[in-house]
Amino acid sequence: MRNEAHAGANAEPRHQRSIAPHLMRAAVVTRYGPPEVLDVREVERPSAGEGDVLIRVHATTVTAADYRLRALNMPAGMRLMGRLAIGVRKPRKPILGQVVSGVVEKVGAGVDRFHPGDEVFGLTPGGGYADYVAVNADGPLALKPEGLTHGEAAALPFGGHTALHFLRKGRIRKGERIAVYGASGDVGTAAVQLAKHLGATVTAVCSGRNIERIRSLGADIVLDYTTDTIPPAHARYNVVMETVGKTSYSRWKGAMAPGARFLMIAGGVPEYLRMIPTNLFGDHRIIAGVAGADAESMEFLGARAEAGELRPVIERTYPLDRIVEAHRHADTGRKVGSVVIEL
Ligand SMILES: NC(=O)c1ccc[n+]([C@@H]2O[C@H](COP(=O)([O-])OP(=O)(O)OC[C@H]3O[C@@H](n4cnc5c(N)ncnc54)[C@H](OP(=O)(O)O)[C@@H]3O)[C@@H](O)[C@H]2O)c1
């Protein structure tokens, strides 16, 4: 899908910078806070340890995980758990960036899945906001789809793996009806396309300004949450996917068929507590948790993209030097698909 705004037209080209060979540029975060805590500076370049590949990063994105980690912005009731998991006073990993698309520079001992020069894309456990990142070669990484730029490939893994994980957990079947709430986000845009690929009839819910864009991704029906009745009267969905933490099972249960599944991607503790009685005694099942990713899921997304069944949705592109602006835009909660960072 066409990139609407390229914010990096005046950025200094990468090759004009002179950086010592053991150093690299990275956006570093040394405390939790607003986008301004991101500071682009020179840091030590990582190396490829045993089982790793060292990737020269060409593109990454501002994912929900990145803006949440940066600001310690957790779903309701999860802040303490979040601190313990990612760092009590500051992020334990100072370089954010969950996504990468780039070129393998070096491989560590024991790696035969990739070779220097391979173009790859995938997820990292952090570290993508840098010229180089070292990741496990057996992790969620795959060869970049040939017809895609690095920016386009970087727009696939985050929303793509999340949507895929939950659609698979929800065992969506051909011919079933799914409602995707929050269809214009990174997860939602992937969910609409993957649900269509799996043969479902898709009702997408977004705001009016995004209706045409979401229709163009293949949604059968698109509803505007600012003007339409949500959920629509007499609807009987087999699957409801809530991607943005802005609606609830209680609101949708009357619009769900017997045996239907509610995929809760962004719920907080109160929603998790409501899961227990529903799953024990109700007619429906609520499915939540953290989306896992592996090499197979990246290969699956790459294959769907090559086949034209999963199109990257990119709203804006920024150079690394303007990563603060990119995060400011994502913080509005209104980004459409991906905000790409080019290096
Ligand atoms: N469980 C997991 O493993 C997992 C994995 C990934 C992500 N997540 C969570 O999933 C959530 C979504 O991630 P994302 O990457 O898709 O976020 P995102 O791209 O930042 O979502 C932005 C979108 O949300 C839409 N939106 C905002 N308010 C809305 C509302 N009231 N109703 C419907 N849509 C609304 C906006 O559309 P409008 O401007 O049109 O409102 C915008 O397009 C995040 O909370 C993230 O933490 C969970």
PDB file of N, CA and C in Angstrom, residues 260-319:
ATOM      1  N   ALA A 260     -18.774 -19.159  19.719  1.00  0.00           N
ATOM      2  CA  ALA A 260     -17.878 -18.160  19.113  1.00  0.00           C
ATOM      3  C   ALA A 260     -16.701 -17.836  20.043  1.00  0.00           C
ATOM      4  N   ARG A 261     -15.637 -17.312  19.442  1.00  0.00           N
ATOM      5  CA  ARG A 261     -14.423 -16.979  20.180  1.00  0.00           C
ATOM      6  C   ARG A 261     -14.179 -15.475  20.138  1.00  0.00           C
ATOM      7  N   PHE A 262     -13.821 -14.909  21.316  1.00  0.00           N
ATOM      8  CA  PHE A 262     -13.482 -13.485  21.422  1.00  0.00           C
ATOM      9  C   PHE A 262     -11.969 -13.405  21.600  1.00  0.00           C
ATOM     10  N   LEU A 263     -11.269 -12.857  20.613  1.00  0.00           N
ATOM     11  CA  LEU A 263      -9.807 -12.775  20.646  1.00  0.00           C
ATOM     12  C   LEU A 263      -9.412 -11.431  21.251  1.00  0.00           C
ATOM     13  N   MET A 264      -8.938 -11.471  22.489  1.00  0.00           N
ATOM     14  CA  MET A 264      -8.674 -10.234  23.233  1.00  0.00           C
ATOM     15  C   MET A 264      -7.176  -9.937  23.192  1.00  0.00           C
ATOM     16  N   ILE A 265      -6.796  -9.077  22.263  1.00  0.00           N
ATOM     17  CA  ILE A 265      -5.365  -8.855  22.036  1.00  0.00           C
ATOM     18  C   ILE A 265      -4.786  -7.818  22.995  1.00  0.00           C
ATOM     19  N   ALA A 266      -5.603  -6.858  23.399  1.00  0.00           N
ATOM     20  CA  ALA A 266      -5.050  -5.736  24.164  1.00  0.00           C
ATOM     21  C   ALA A 266      -5.780  -5.494  25.485  1.00  0.00           C
ATOM     22  N   GLY A 267      -6.276  -6.537  26.124  1.00  0.00           N
ATOM     23  CA  GLY A 267      -7.020  -6.344  27.379  1.00  0.00           C
ATOM     24  C   GLY A 267      -6.107  -6.149  28.582  1.00  0.00           C
ATOM     25  N   GLY A 268      -6.665  -5.555  29.635  1.00  0.00           N
ATOM     26  CA  GLY A 268      -5.946  -5.398  30.897  1.00  0.00           C
ATOM     27  C   GLY A 268      -6.452  -6.406  31.918  1.00  0.00           C
ATOM     28  N   VAL A 269      -6.009  -6.238  33.178  1.00  0.00           N
ATOM     29  CA  VAL A 269      -6.361  -7.192  34.235  1.00  0.00           C
ATOM     30  C   VAL A 269      -7.880  -7.356  34.409  1.00  0.00           C
ATOM     31  N   PRO A 270      -8.681  -6.267  34.412  1.00  0.00           N
ATOM     32  CA  PRO A 270     -10.126  -6.464  34.589  1.00  0.00           C
ATOM     33  C   PRO A 270     -10.722  -7.396  33.533  1.00  0.00           C
ATOM     34  N   GLU A 271     -10.278  -7.257  32.286  1.00  0.00           N
ATOM     35  CA  GLU A 271     -10.794  -8.135  31.218  1.00  0.00           C
ATOM     36  C   GLU A 271     -10.314  -9.575  31.429  1.00  0.00           C
ATOM     37  N   TYR A 272      -9.082  -9.718  31.921  1.00  0.00           N
ATOM     38  CA  TYR A 272      -8.577 -11.074  32.173  1.00  0.00           C
ATOM     39  C   TYR A 272      -9.416 -11.757  33.252  1.00  0.00           C
ATOM     40  N   LEU A 273      -9.837 -10.988  34.267  1.00  0.00           N
ATOM     41  CA  LEU A 273     -10.641 -11.581  35.340  1.00  0.00           C
ATOM     42  C   LEU A 273     -11.995 -12.040  34.810  1.00  0.00           C
ATOM     43  N   ARG A 274     -12.534 -11.261  33.851  1.00  0.00           N
ATOM     44  CA  ARG A 274     -13.830 -11.638  33.273  1.00  0.00           C
ATOM     45  C   ARG A 274     -13.737 -12.905  32.418  1.00  0.00           C
ATOM     46  N   MET A 275     -12.533 -13.227  31.985  1.00  0.00           N
ATOM     47  CA  MET A 275     -12.355 -14.429  31.156  1.00  0.00           C
ATOM     48  C   MET A 275     -12.748 -15.691  31.902  1.00  0.00           C
ATOM     49  N   ILE A 276     -12.441 -15.705  33.214  1.00  0.00           N
ATOM     50  CA  ILE A 276     -12.547 -16.967  33.962  1.00  0.00           C
ATOM     51  C   ILE A 276     -13.984 -17.501  33.948  1.00  0.00           C
ATOM     52  N   PRO A 277     -14.997 -16.715  34.425  1.00  0.00           N
ATOM     53  CA  PRO A 277     -16.356 -17.261  34.388  1.00  0.00           C
ATOM     54  C   PRO A 277     -16.852 -17.542  32.973  1.00  0.00           C
ATOM     55  N   THR A 278     -16.462 -16.690  32.024  1.00  0.00           N
ATOM     56  CA  THR A 278     -16.929 -16.901  30.637  1.00  0.00           C
ATOM     57  C   THR A 278     -16.412 -18.232  30.108  1.00  0.00           C
ATOM     58  N   ASN A 279     -15.116 -18.467  30.289  1.00  0.00           N
ATOM     59  CA  ASN A 279     -14.541 -19.690  29.727  1.00  0.00           C
ATOM     60  C   ASN A 279     -14.981 -20.943  30.484  1.00  0.00           C
ATOM     61  N   LEU A 280     -15.298 -20.769  31.789  1.00  0.00           N
ATOM     62  CA  LEU A 280     -15.730 -21.943  32.564  1.00  0.00           C
ATOM     63  C   LEU A 280     -17.193 -22.288  32.317  1.00  0.00           C
ATOM     64  N   PHE A 281     -18.042 -21.239  32.282  1.00  0.00           N
ATOM     65  CA  PHE A 281     -19.486 -21.510  32.282  1.00  0.00           C
ATOM     66  C   PHE A 281     -20.215 -20.977  31.055  1.00  0.00           C
ATOM     67  N   GLY A 282     -19.550 -20.144  30.228  1.00  0.00           N
ATOM     68  CA  GLY A 282     -20.273 -19.457  29.144  1.00  0.00           C
ATOM     69  C   GLY A 282     -20.368 -20.288  27.878  1.00  0.00           C
ATOM     70  N   ASP A 283     -21.038 -19.687  26.935  1.00  0.00           N
ATOM     71  CA  ASP A 283     -21.272 -20.306  25.642  1.00  0.00           C
ATOM     72  C   ASP A 283     -20.146 -19.950  24.658  1.00  0.00           C
ATOM     73  N   HIS A 284     -19.314 -18.979  25.075  1.00  0.00           N
ATOM     74  CA  HIS A 284     -18.235 -18.474  24.217  1.00  0.00           C
ATOM     75  C   HIS A 284     -16.898 -18.690  24.910  1.00  0.00           C
ATOM     76  N   ARG A 285     -15.827 -18.468  24.133  1.00  0.00           N
ATOM     77  CA  ARG A 285     -14.489 -18.574  24.727  1.00  0.00           C
ATOM     78  C   ARG A 285     -13.736 -17.273  24.487  1.00  0.00           C
ATOM     79  N   ILE A 286     -13.089 -16.749  25.545  1.00  0.00           N
ATOM     80  CA  ILE A 286     -12.230 -15.569  25.387  1.00  0.00           C
ATOM     81  C   ILE A 286     -10.792 -16.072  25.321  1.00  0.00           C
ATOM     82  N   ILE A 287     -10.085 -15.618  24.296  1.00  0.00           N
ATOM     83  CA  ILE A 287      -8.694 -16.056  24.108  1.00  0.00           C
ATOM     84  C   ILE A 287      -7.797 -14.826  24.231  1.00  0.00           C
ATOM     85  N   ALA A 288      -6.828 -14.892  25.160  1.00  0.00           N
ATOM     86  CA  ALA A 288      -5.937 -13.741  25.383  1.00  0.00           C
ATOM     87  C   ALA A 288      -4.505 -14.254  25.486  1.00  0.00           C
ATOM     88  N   GLY A 289      -3.601 -13.394  25.922  1.00  0.00           N
ATOM     89  CA  GLY A 289      -2.209 -13.817  26.111  1.00  0.00           C
ATOM     90  C   GLY A 289      -1.258 -13.049  25.222  1.00  0.00           C
ATOM     91  N   VAL A 290      -0.026 -13.511  25.200  1.00  0.00           N
ATOM     92  CA  VAL A 290       1.020 -12.829  24.417  1.00  0.00           C
ATOM     93  C   VAL A 290       1.268 -13.623  23.137  1.00  0.00           C
ATOM     94  N   ALA A 291       1.275 -12.917  22.024  1.00  0.00           N
ATOM     95  CA  ALA A 291       1.477 -13.583  20.731  1.00  0.00           C
ATOM     96  C   ALA A 291       2.914 -14.081  20.604  1.00  0.00           C
ATOM     97  N   GLY A 292       3.060 -15.340  20.269  1.00  0.00           N
ATOM     98  CA  GLY A 292       4.398 -15.884  20.039  1.00  0.00           C
ATOM     99  C   GLY A 292       4.758 -15.790  18.556  1.00  0.00           C
ATOM    100  N   ALA A 293       6.043 -15.784  18.280  1.00  0.00           N
ATOM    101  CA  ALA A 293       6.473 -15.749  16.870  1.00  0.00           C
ATOM    102  C   ALA A 293       7.660 -16.669  16.703  1.00  0.00           C
ATOM    103  N   ASP A 294       7.785 -17.245  15.539  1.00  0.00           N
ATOM    104  CA  ASP A 294       8.941 -18.091  15.252  1.00  0.00           C
ATOM    105  C   ASP A 294       9.276 -17.979  13.769  1.00  0.00           C
ATOM    106  N   ALA A 295      10.259 -18.761  13.357  1.00  0.00           N
ATOM    107  CA  ALA A 295      10.699 -18.693  11.960  1.00  0.00           C
ATOM    108  C   ALA A 295       9.538 -19.043  11.023  1.00  0.00           C
ATOM    109  N   GLU A 296       8.740 -20.023  11.414  1.00  0.00           N
ATOM    110  CA  GLU A 296       7.636 -20.453  10.541  1.00  0.00           C
ATOM    111  C   GLU A 296       6.651 -19.313  10.320  1.00  0.00           C
ATOM    112  N   SER A 297       6.330 -18.557  11.390  1.00  0.00           N
ATOM    113  CA  SER A 297       5.345 -17.487  11.210  1.00  0.00           C
ATOM    114  C   SER A 297       5.896 -16.388  10.293  1.00  0.00           C
ATOM    115  N   MET A 298       7.208 -16.117  10.378  1.00  0.00           N
ATOM    116  CA  MET A 298       7.787 -15.105   9.478  1.00  0.00           C
ATOM    117  C   MET A 298       7.771 -15.615   8.033  1.00  0.00           C
ATOM    118  N   GLU A 299       8.091 -16.906   7.863  1.00  0.00           N
ATOM    119  CA  GLU A 299       8.073 -17.465   6.500  1.00  0.00           C
ATOM    120  C   GLU A 299       6.652 -17.427   5.934  1.00  0.00           C
ATOM    121  N   PHE A 300       5.680 -17.713   6.788  1.00  0.00           N
ATOM    122  CA  PHE A 300       4.268 -17.669   6.363  1.00  0.00           C
ATOM    123  C   PHE A 300       3.897 -16.249   5.915  1.00  0.00           C
ATOM    124  N   LEU A 301       4.274 -15.246   6.715  1.00  0.00           N
ATOM    125  CA  LEU A 301       3.929 -13.855   6.357  1.00  0.00           C
ATOM    126  C   LEU A 301       4.636 -13.443   5.068  1.00  0.00           C
ATOM    127  N   GLY A 302       5.905 -13.849   4.940  1.00  0.00           N
ATOM    128  CA  GLY A 302       6.656 -13.523   3.725  1.00  0.00           C
ATOM    129  C   GLY A 302       6.001 -14.138   2.494  1.00  0.00           C
ATOM    130  N   ALA A 303       5.547 -15.395   2.638  1.00  0.00           N
ATOM    131  CA  ALA A 303       4.916 -16.085   1.499  1.00  0.00           C
ATOM    132  C   ALA A 303       3.592 -15.401   1.130  1.00  0.00           C
ATOM    133  N   ARG A 304       2.835 -14.980   2.152  1.00  0.00           N
ATOM    134  CA  ARG A 304       1.558 -14.288   1.870  1.00  0.00           C
ATOM    135  C   ARG A 304       1.841 -12.965   1.147  1.00  0.00           C
ATOM    136  N   ALA A 305       2.912 -12.286   1.556  1.00  0.00           N
ATOM    137  CA  ALA A 305       3.250 -11.006   0.920  1.00  0.00           C
ATOM    138  C   ALA A 305       3.685 -11.245  -0.527  1.00  0.00           C
ATOM    139  N   GLU A 306       4.494 -12.280  -0.740  1.00  0.00           N
ATOM    140  CA  GLU A 306       4.947 -12.593  -2.115  1.00  0.00           C
ATOM    141  C   GLU A 306       3.761 -12.905  -3.005  1.00  0.00           C
ATOM    142  N   ALA A 307       2.745 -13.552  -2.428  1.00  0.00           N
ATOM    143  CA  ALA A 307       1.562 -13.942  -3.210  1.00  0.00           C
ATOM    144  C   ALA A 307       0.585 -12.772  -3.369  1.00  0.00           C
ATOM    145  N   GLY A 308       0.896 -11.638  -2.771  1.00  0.00           N
ATOM    146  CA  GLY A 308       0.019 -10.462  -2.883  1.00  0.00           C
ATOM    147  C   GLY A 308      -1.201 -10.549  -1.975  1.00  0.00           C
ATOM    148  N   GLU A 309      -1.188 -11.497  -1.020  1.00  0.00           N
ATOM    149  CA  GLU A 309      -2.346 -11.654  -0.122  1.00  0.00           C
ATOM    150  C   GLU A 309      -2.199 -10.848   1.162  1.00  0.00           C
ATOM    151  N   LEU A 310      -0.999 -10.363   1.432  1.00  0.00           N
ATOM    152  CA  LEU A 310      -0.747  -9.539   2.618  1.00  0.00           C
ATOM    153  C   LEU A 310       0.064  -8.330   2.165  1.00  0.00           C
ATOM    154  N   ARG A 311      -0.616  -7.186   2.122  1.00  0.00           N
ATOM    155  CA  ARG A 311       0.064  -5.984   1.645  1.00  0.00           C
ATOM    156  C   ARG A 311       0.496  -5.139   2.835  1.00  0.00           C
ATOM    157  N   PRO A 312       1.766  -4.700   2.854  1.00  0.00           N
ATOM    158  CA  PRO A 312       2.192  -3.853   3.962  1.00  0.00           C
ATOM    159  C   PRO A 312       1.430  -2.527   3.918  1.00  0.00           C
ATOM    160  N   VAL A 313       0.968  -2.078   5.063  1.00  0.00           N
ATOM    161  CA  VAL A 313       0.270  -0.792   5.138  1.00  0.00           C
ATOM    162  C   VAL A 313       1.192   0.179   5.878  1.00  0.00           C
ATOM    163  N   ILE A 314       1.669   1.180   5.149  1.00  0.00           N
ATOM    164  CA  ILE A 314       2.626   2.132   5.730  1.00  0.00           C
ATOM    165  C   ILE A 314       2.022   3.523   5.653  1.00  0.00           C
ATOM    166  N   GLU A 315       1.872   4.139   6.796  1.00  0.00           N
ATOM    167  CA  GLU A 315       1.321   5.501   6.785  1.00  0.00           C
ATOM    168  C   GLU A 315       2.422   6.533   6.599  1.00  0.00           C
ATOM    169  N   ARG A 316       3.526   6.374   7.316  1.00  0.00           N
ATOM    170  CA  ARG A 316       4.610   7.361   7.256  1.00  0.00           C
ATOM    171  C   ARG A 316       5.965   6.674   7.352  1.00  0.00           C
ATOM    172  N   THR A 317       6.983   7.353   6.821  1.00  0.00           N
ATOM    173  CA  THR A 317       8.357   6.872   6.937  1.00  0.00           C
ATOM    174  C   THR A 317       9.248   8.011   7.425  1.00  0.00           C
ATOM    175  N   TYR A 318      10.095   7.727   8.400  1.00  0.00           N
ATOM    176  CA  TYR A 318      11.015   8.731   8.953  1.00  0.00           C
ATOM    177  C   TYR A 318      12.433   8.173   8.932  1.00  0.00           C
ATOM    178  N   PRO A 319      13.451   9.044   8.873  1.00  0.00           N
ATOM    179  CA  PRO A 319      14.820   8.560   9.083  1.00  0.00           C
ATOM    180  C   PRO A 319      15.060   8.401  10.591  1.00  0.00           C
TER     181      PRO A 319
END
